[in-house]
Amino acid sequence: MTVQTTTAARPAKDPDIDPNPEALLRLYGSMLRIRMVEEEIATRYPVEEQKMRCPIHLSVGQEAIAVGASACLRPDDQVVSNHRCHAHYLAKGGDLKAMLAELYGKAAGCCGGRGGSMHLFDTTAGVLLSLPVVGSSIPIGVGAALAFKQQGRDSVCVIYLGDAALEEGVYHESANFAALQGIPAIFVCENNLYSVYTHLRDRQPPRPLLEMGRAHGMPSCHVDGNDVGAVARAVTEAVDRARGRRGPSFILADTYRWREHCGPFYDNDLGYRSEAEFAAWRERDGLARMRGQLTEAGILDADREAGMVQTIEDEITEAFAFAEAAAFPDANSAGEGVYA
Amino acid sequence: MPEPRTINAAEALREAMDLALERWPDVFLMGEGVADPRGIFGTTVGLADKHGSERVVEMPVSENGLTGVAIGAALMGRRPVLVHQRVDFALLSIEQLFNSAAKSHYVTGGRHRVPLVVRMVIGRGWGQGPQHSQSLEAMFAHVPGLKVVMPSTPREFKGLLLAAIEDDNPVLMLEHRWLHYVTGDVPEGFYSIPLDGPRLAREGQDVTIVASSYMALEALGAAEALAGVGCAAEVFDLRMLRPLALDPILASVQKTGRLITVDTGWRIGGMGAEIVAEITERAFAHLKAPPRRIGLPDHPTPSSRALAAAYYPGSVDIVDVVEQLLALDQGAAENARQACVAARRGVPIDKPDPAFKGPF
């Protein structure tokens, strides 16, 4: 089996922009919306009453991967995610009210208050599940795609995993089986360099992460994770491959997490990473980059942006109000639904 | 009503799986060795040829990953049956079983279902050793969201496996390796036995014995020997370890006043401990003697038959405990023990059956 690789990021000065302005604005709007949702969560999370009482792992800075990957997916395609699932969930069309209500522990939450932020799912949107144990959702995504193959469907499953998940044996077991059986799965590895406070260099020997896809015989590709267009192109190619029954793919996308691993704050002051490194990645913000590209192309201007921001703000305000007002689940219901 | 015939439990399991694959298109079988010539001790022989490699999937050696794959397929509407040749191998997949299979229905408020069956074989004899002999039923039964079943007879194996496949929950079936050789009446064609609770295997009024899996046969052997000396034991085949439905056992202990549990796993922290605690709480006033638990001694299973000789309790040990609880006449108890030994017909302690030549 040949393994294709493409080199990393297309330079920002030479964008290969899809001539469809509406599609580009949708991508931009989706990233903007995720950014604004996550920042509003960060703002409200620590305030006095602390109404969101579950661990949160925010996606600020990593939005482009989820949005680019979701661009060509259908509602019947599935995604599986991990503890850092908010962007994956929203980009795939997961319901915002159900997500926030879940963070608030309310009955209207997607899990009825039973899972919290780390277990987001939305059956209608094709967000199959999110699981917090690193690697745990990977084989489940392969299994969902196996079901598609057995059922003769052309649906696919995108499996989101982080750089540290490549250290888990279960990733390799899943990739091996997916490649062996030609499973219609797409492994999207978001490399944000850190597992909590531990840098990649302290967790893996110095060999390319891309080898982790190649080693299992999967077509593998490395993209700038903050270039939504590059991510979209790579995933579209992988999805076509999967739908055409030509097997799984591995996409490595580099990005950076702006805020702390778990929680609403910035924590660079802990010293596990430098301000210089953070600043360099901030310069590479996928959202700002796309704003610049669209502005240059005449597709976006200040008025249009302001209109988008206002619409999203209104949606977010309403969704938070919904979550705050929603009822808690009945305590007596805690023991229900253990078995089907 | 279909005619019963005499077949062994391995063949009964094979029949059940064949019927399931025929009847339900969503069912598929996965396992390391399911499609190989030995076919998991005869339990899957011929199924790959008959139903094809898409329905009978030979698994790479990836217990953790492939359990997750089975769960993912189940979430999308398939009905996988996963097999491990030893319970010990399933330990690699505990994260998926305990974290995902057991919890998906609950955490999604019922939206997700995991209709997964996992068959696991409890090894014994022929020097299996510490990592090919574990039973671990108490550990699996500890987790809400799983169902745990331990069949004892060929008829039960077939009917319970079909019920497990029909069940929309994750069901773990622990099969004792020595039971694969046991023969019994098994109806032809499709039937299922509800996964609902213990089976009354023998009526009696002097003592209640609750045994699971292979130990149900040892308990029945002890009961037969005791009957010969005038002691009537009531024997339950526990069968369902989770959900645990103890009402029939409670009623029995209210009648007999005496309880003995017999596990295939270690005595400490075993299923017997849960049963004794629950029954003592609920039937304290009826107890004529402290309940007793029989299980494996508190160390891993050694390989050498010299070390394993005293490791496994059997019908003789059950007679010993009954003797203590009922203060049986010493001579009567000795006669019962002799009857138990005679029933074994001189087969060495590390073989299930005179015909068995190893290595499994």
Tab-separated table of C-alpha atoms in Angstrom, chain A residues 32-205:
chain	number	residue	atom	x	y	z
A	32	LEU	CA	-15.780	32.696	15.326
A	33	ARG	CA	-18.773	31.157	17.035
A	34	ILE	CA	-16.680	28.475	18.744
A	35	ARG	CA	-14.167	31.088	19.888
A	36	MET	CA	-16.910	33.289	21.288
A	37	VAL	CA	-18.671	30.391	23.036
A	38	GLU	CA	-15.458	29.176	24.647
A	39	GLU	CA	-14.467	32.655	25.795
A	40	GLU	CA	-17.890	33.248	27.275
A	41	ILE	CA	-17.610	29.948	29.152
A	42	ALA	CA	-14.193	31.071	30.408
A	43	THR	CA	-15.684	34.380	31.571
A	44	ARG	CA	-18.635	32.875	33.404
A	45	TYR	CA	-17.009	29.730	34.789
A	46	PRO	CA	-15.114	31.245	37.745
A	47	VAL	CA	-17.670	33.808	38.860
A	48	GLU	CA	-18.883	33.587	42.435
A	49	GLU	CA	-21.682	31.046	42.268
A	50	GLN	CA	-19.724	28.770	39.953
A	51	LYS	CA	-22.762	27.299	38.308
A	52	MET	CA	-20.736	25.214	35.865
A	53	ARG	CA	-19.294	22.528	38.126
A	54	CYS	CA	-17.547	20.022	35.993
A	55	PRO	CA	-14.043	19.961	34.513
A	56	ILE	CA	-13.785	21.953	31.274
A	57	HIS	CA	-11.072	21.652	28.629
A	58	LEU	CA	-11.430	24.608	26.302
A	59	SER	CA	-10.639	24.610	22.601
A	60	VAL	CA	-9.511	28.226	22.333
A	61	GLY	CA	-6.830	28.374	19.671
A	62	GLN	CA	-7.679	25.007	18.134
A	63	GLU	CA	-10.943	25.865	16.368
A	64	ALA	CA	-9.655	25.571	12.807
A	65	ILE	CA	-9.166	21.808	12.999
A	66	ALA	CA	-12.718	21.028	14.059
A	67	VAL	CA	-14.196	23.479	11.570
A	68	GLY	CA	-12.003	22.382	8.678
A	69	ALA	CA	-12.636	18.705	9.401
A	70	SER	CA	-16.395	19.169	9.631
A	71	ALA	CA	-16.663	21.146	6.399
A	72	CYS	CA	-17.431	18.162	4.192
A	73	LEU	CA	-19.165	15.926	6.745
A	74	ARG	CA	-22.839	15.016	6.640
A	75	PRO	CA	-25.124	14.570	9.645
A	76	ASP	CA	-24.970	10.795	9.174
A	77	ASP	CA	-21.184	10.867	9.356
A	78	GLN	CA	-19.987	10.442	12.917
A	79	VAL	CA	-17.241	12.055	14.945
A	80	VAL	CA	-15.788	10.804	18.212
A	81	SER	CA	-13.951	13.082	20.563
A	82	ASN	CA	-12.231	13.319	23.895
A	83	HIS	CA	-12.167	15.598	26.945
A	84	ARG	CA	-11.465	18.629	24.723
A	85	CYS	CA	-14.651	18.210	22.741
A	86	HIS	CA	-16.404	21.569	22.625
A	87	ALA	CA	-15.082	22.631	19.206
A	88	HIS	CA	-15.634	19.167	17.710
A	89	TYR	CA	-19.188	19.136	19.018
A	90	LEU	CA	-20.121	22.632	17.842
A	91	ALA	CA	-18.409	22.385	14.447
A	92	LYS	CA	-20.321	19.198	13.667
A	93	GLY	CA	-23.623	20.904	14.487
A	94	GLY	CA	-24.047	19.884	18.110
A	95	ASP	CA	-26.778	21.801	19.910
A	96	LEU	CA	-25.383	24.766	21.876
A	97	LYS	CA	-28.181	24.888	24.444
A	98	ALA	CA	-27.844	21.192	25.179
A	99	MET	CA	-24.077	21.647	25.585
A	100	LEU	CA	-24.309	24.559	27.994
A	101	ALA	CA	-27.138	22.959	29.955
A	102	GLU	CA	-24.892	19.911	30.365
A	103	LEU	CA	-22.098	22.098	31.758
A	104	TYR	CA	-24.630	23.507	34.206
A	105	GLY	CA	-25.663	19.978	35.217
A	106	LYS	CA	-29.231	20.449	34.046
A	107	ALA	CA	-31.772	17.896	32.841
A	108	ALA	CA	-31.854	19.624	29.443
A	109	GLY	CA	-28.173	18.874	28.988
A	110	CYS	CA	-27.255	16.444	26.244
A	111	CYS	CA	-26.497	13.822	28.898
A	112	GLY	CA	-29.281	14.925	31.226
A	113	GLY	CA	-26.614	16.213	33.572
A	114	ARG	CA	-25.040	12.777	33.875
A	115	GLY	CA	-21.819	13.367	31.998
A	116	GLY	CA	-20.729	16.994	32.067
A	117	SER	CA	-18.383	18.666	29.622
A	118	MET	CA	-16.264	15.586	28.960
A	119	HIS	CA	-19.111	13.417	27.607
A	120	LEU	CA	-20.773	15.658	24.998
A	121	PHE	CA	-22.730	13.913	22.271
A	122	ASP	CA	-25.487	14.818	19.824
A	123	THR	CA	-27.086	11.968	17.932
A	124	THR	CA	-28.891	14.214	15.444
A	125	ALA	CA	-25.698	16.005	14.494
A	126	GLY	CA	-23.570	12.862	14.316
A	127	VAL	CA	-21.439	13.562	17.367
A	128	LEU	CA	-21.337	9.949	18.518
A	129	LEU	CA	-19.596	10.475	21.843
A	130	SER	CA	-16.791	12.152	23.733
A	131	LEU	CA	-14.833	10.250	26.356
A	132	PRO	CA	-12.306	11.624	28.817
A	133	VAL	CA	-9.946	8.653	29.197
A	134	VAL	CA	-7.272	9.396	26.599
A	135	GLY	CA	-7.571	7.031	23.660
A	136	SER	CA	-10.821	5.488	24.811
A	137	SER	CA	-12.942	6.883	21.986
A	138	ILE	CA	-10.513	5.909	19.225
A	139	PRO	CA	-11.498	2.248	18.801
A	140	ILE	CA	-15.144	3.179	19.241
A	141	GLY	CA	-14.858	5.440	16.220
A	142	VAL	CA	-13.310	2.581	14.272
A	143	GLY	CA	-16.179	0.366	15.400
A	144	ALA	CA	-18.794	2.851	14.242
A	145	ALA	CA	-17.103	2.934	10.845
A	146	LEU	CA	-16.933	-0.869	10.818
A	147	ALA	CA	-20.699	-0.847	11.269
A	148	PHE	CA	-21.038	1.445	8.247
A	149	LYS	CA	-18.981	-0.981	6.191
A	150	GLN	CA	-21.055	-3.941	7.394
A	151	GLN	CA	-24.274	-2.059	6.696
A	152	GLY	CA	-23.166	-1.042	3.205
A	153	ARG	CA	-23.428	2.670	4.034
A	154	ASP	CA	-21.027	5.298	2.713
A	155	SER	CA	-20.967	7.189	6.009
A	156	VAL	CA	-17.568	7.842	7.572
A	157	CYS	CA	-16.242	8.458	11.076
A	158	VAL	CA	-13.754	11.154	12.040
A	159	ILE	CA	-11.737	10.230	15.099
A	160	TYR	CA	-10.230	13.188	16.934
A	161	LEU	CA	-7.160	12.407	19.002
A	162	GLY	CA	-4.375	14.455	20.555
A	163	ASP	CA	-0.615	14.012	20.301
A	164	ALA	CA	-0.533	12.131	23.601
A	165	ALA	CA	-3.128	9.637	22.385
A	166	LEU	CA	-0.431	8.366	20.008
A	167	GLU	CA	1.340	7.051	23.108
A	168	GLU	CA	-1.623	4.886	24.029
A	169	GLY	CA	-1.491	1.323	22.808
A	170	VAL	CA	-5.150	1.440	21.927
A	171	TYR	CA	-4.450	3.979	19.150
A	172	HIS	CA	-2.136	1.477	17.481
A	173	GLU	CA	-4.568	-1.386	17.927
A	174	SER	CA	-7.286	0.728	16.347
A	175	ALA	CA	-5.143	1.952	13.441
A	176	ASN	CA	-3.875	-1.555	12.742
A	177	PHE	CA	-7.386	-2.959	12.552
A	178	ALA	CA	-8.728	-0.009	10.552
A	179	ALA	CA	-5.985	-0.378	7.972
A	180	LEU	CA	-6.314	-4.170	7.848
A	181	GLN	CA	-10.065	-4.062	7.254
A	182	GLY	CA	-10.201	-0.914	5.119
A	183	ILE	CA	-12.433	0.847	7.635
A	184	PRO	CA	-13.931	4.224	6.546
A	185	ALA	CA	-12.351	6.172	9.395
A	186	ILE	CA	-10.302	9.348	9.419
A	187	PHE	CA	-7.830	9.795	12.276
A	188	VAL	CA	-7.369	13.524	12.915
A	189	CYS	CA	-4.487	14.042	15.310
A	190	GLU	CA	-4.417	17.495	16.876
A	191	ASN	CA	-0.860	18.056	17.964
A	192	ASN	CA	-0.878	20.908	20.477
A	193	LEU	CA	2.535	19.891	21.879
A	194	TYR	CA	1.413	19.420	25.473
A	195	SER	CA	-0.157	16.778	27.578
A	196	VAL	CA	-1.226	18.974	30.487
A	197	TYR	CA	2.201	20.443	31.386
A	198	THR	CA	4.454	17.874	29.735
A	199	HIS	CA	5.939	18.730	26.371
A	200	LEU	CA	5.963	16.260	23.515
A	201	ARG	CA	9.777	16.043	23.652
A	202	ASP	CA	9.517	14.560	27.145
A	203	ARG	CA	6.961	11.968	26.086
A	204	GLN	CA	8.075	10.648	22.733
A	205	PRO	CA	11.451	10.132	21.045
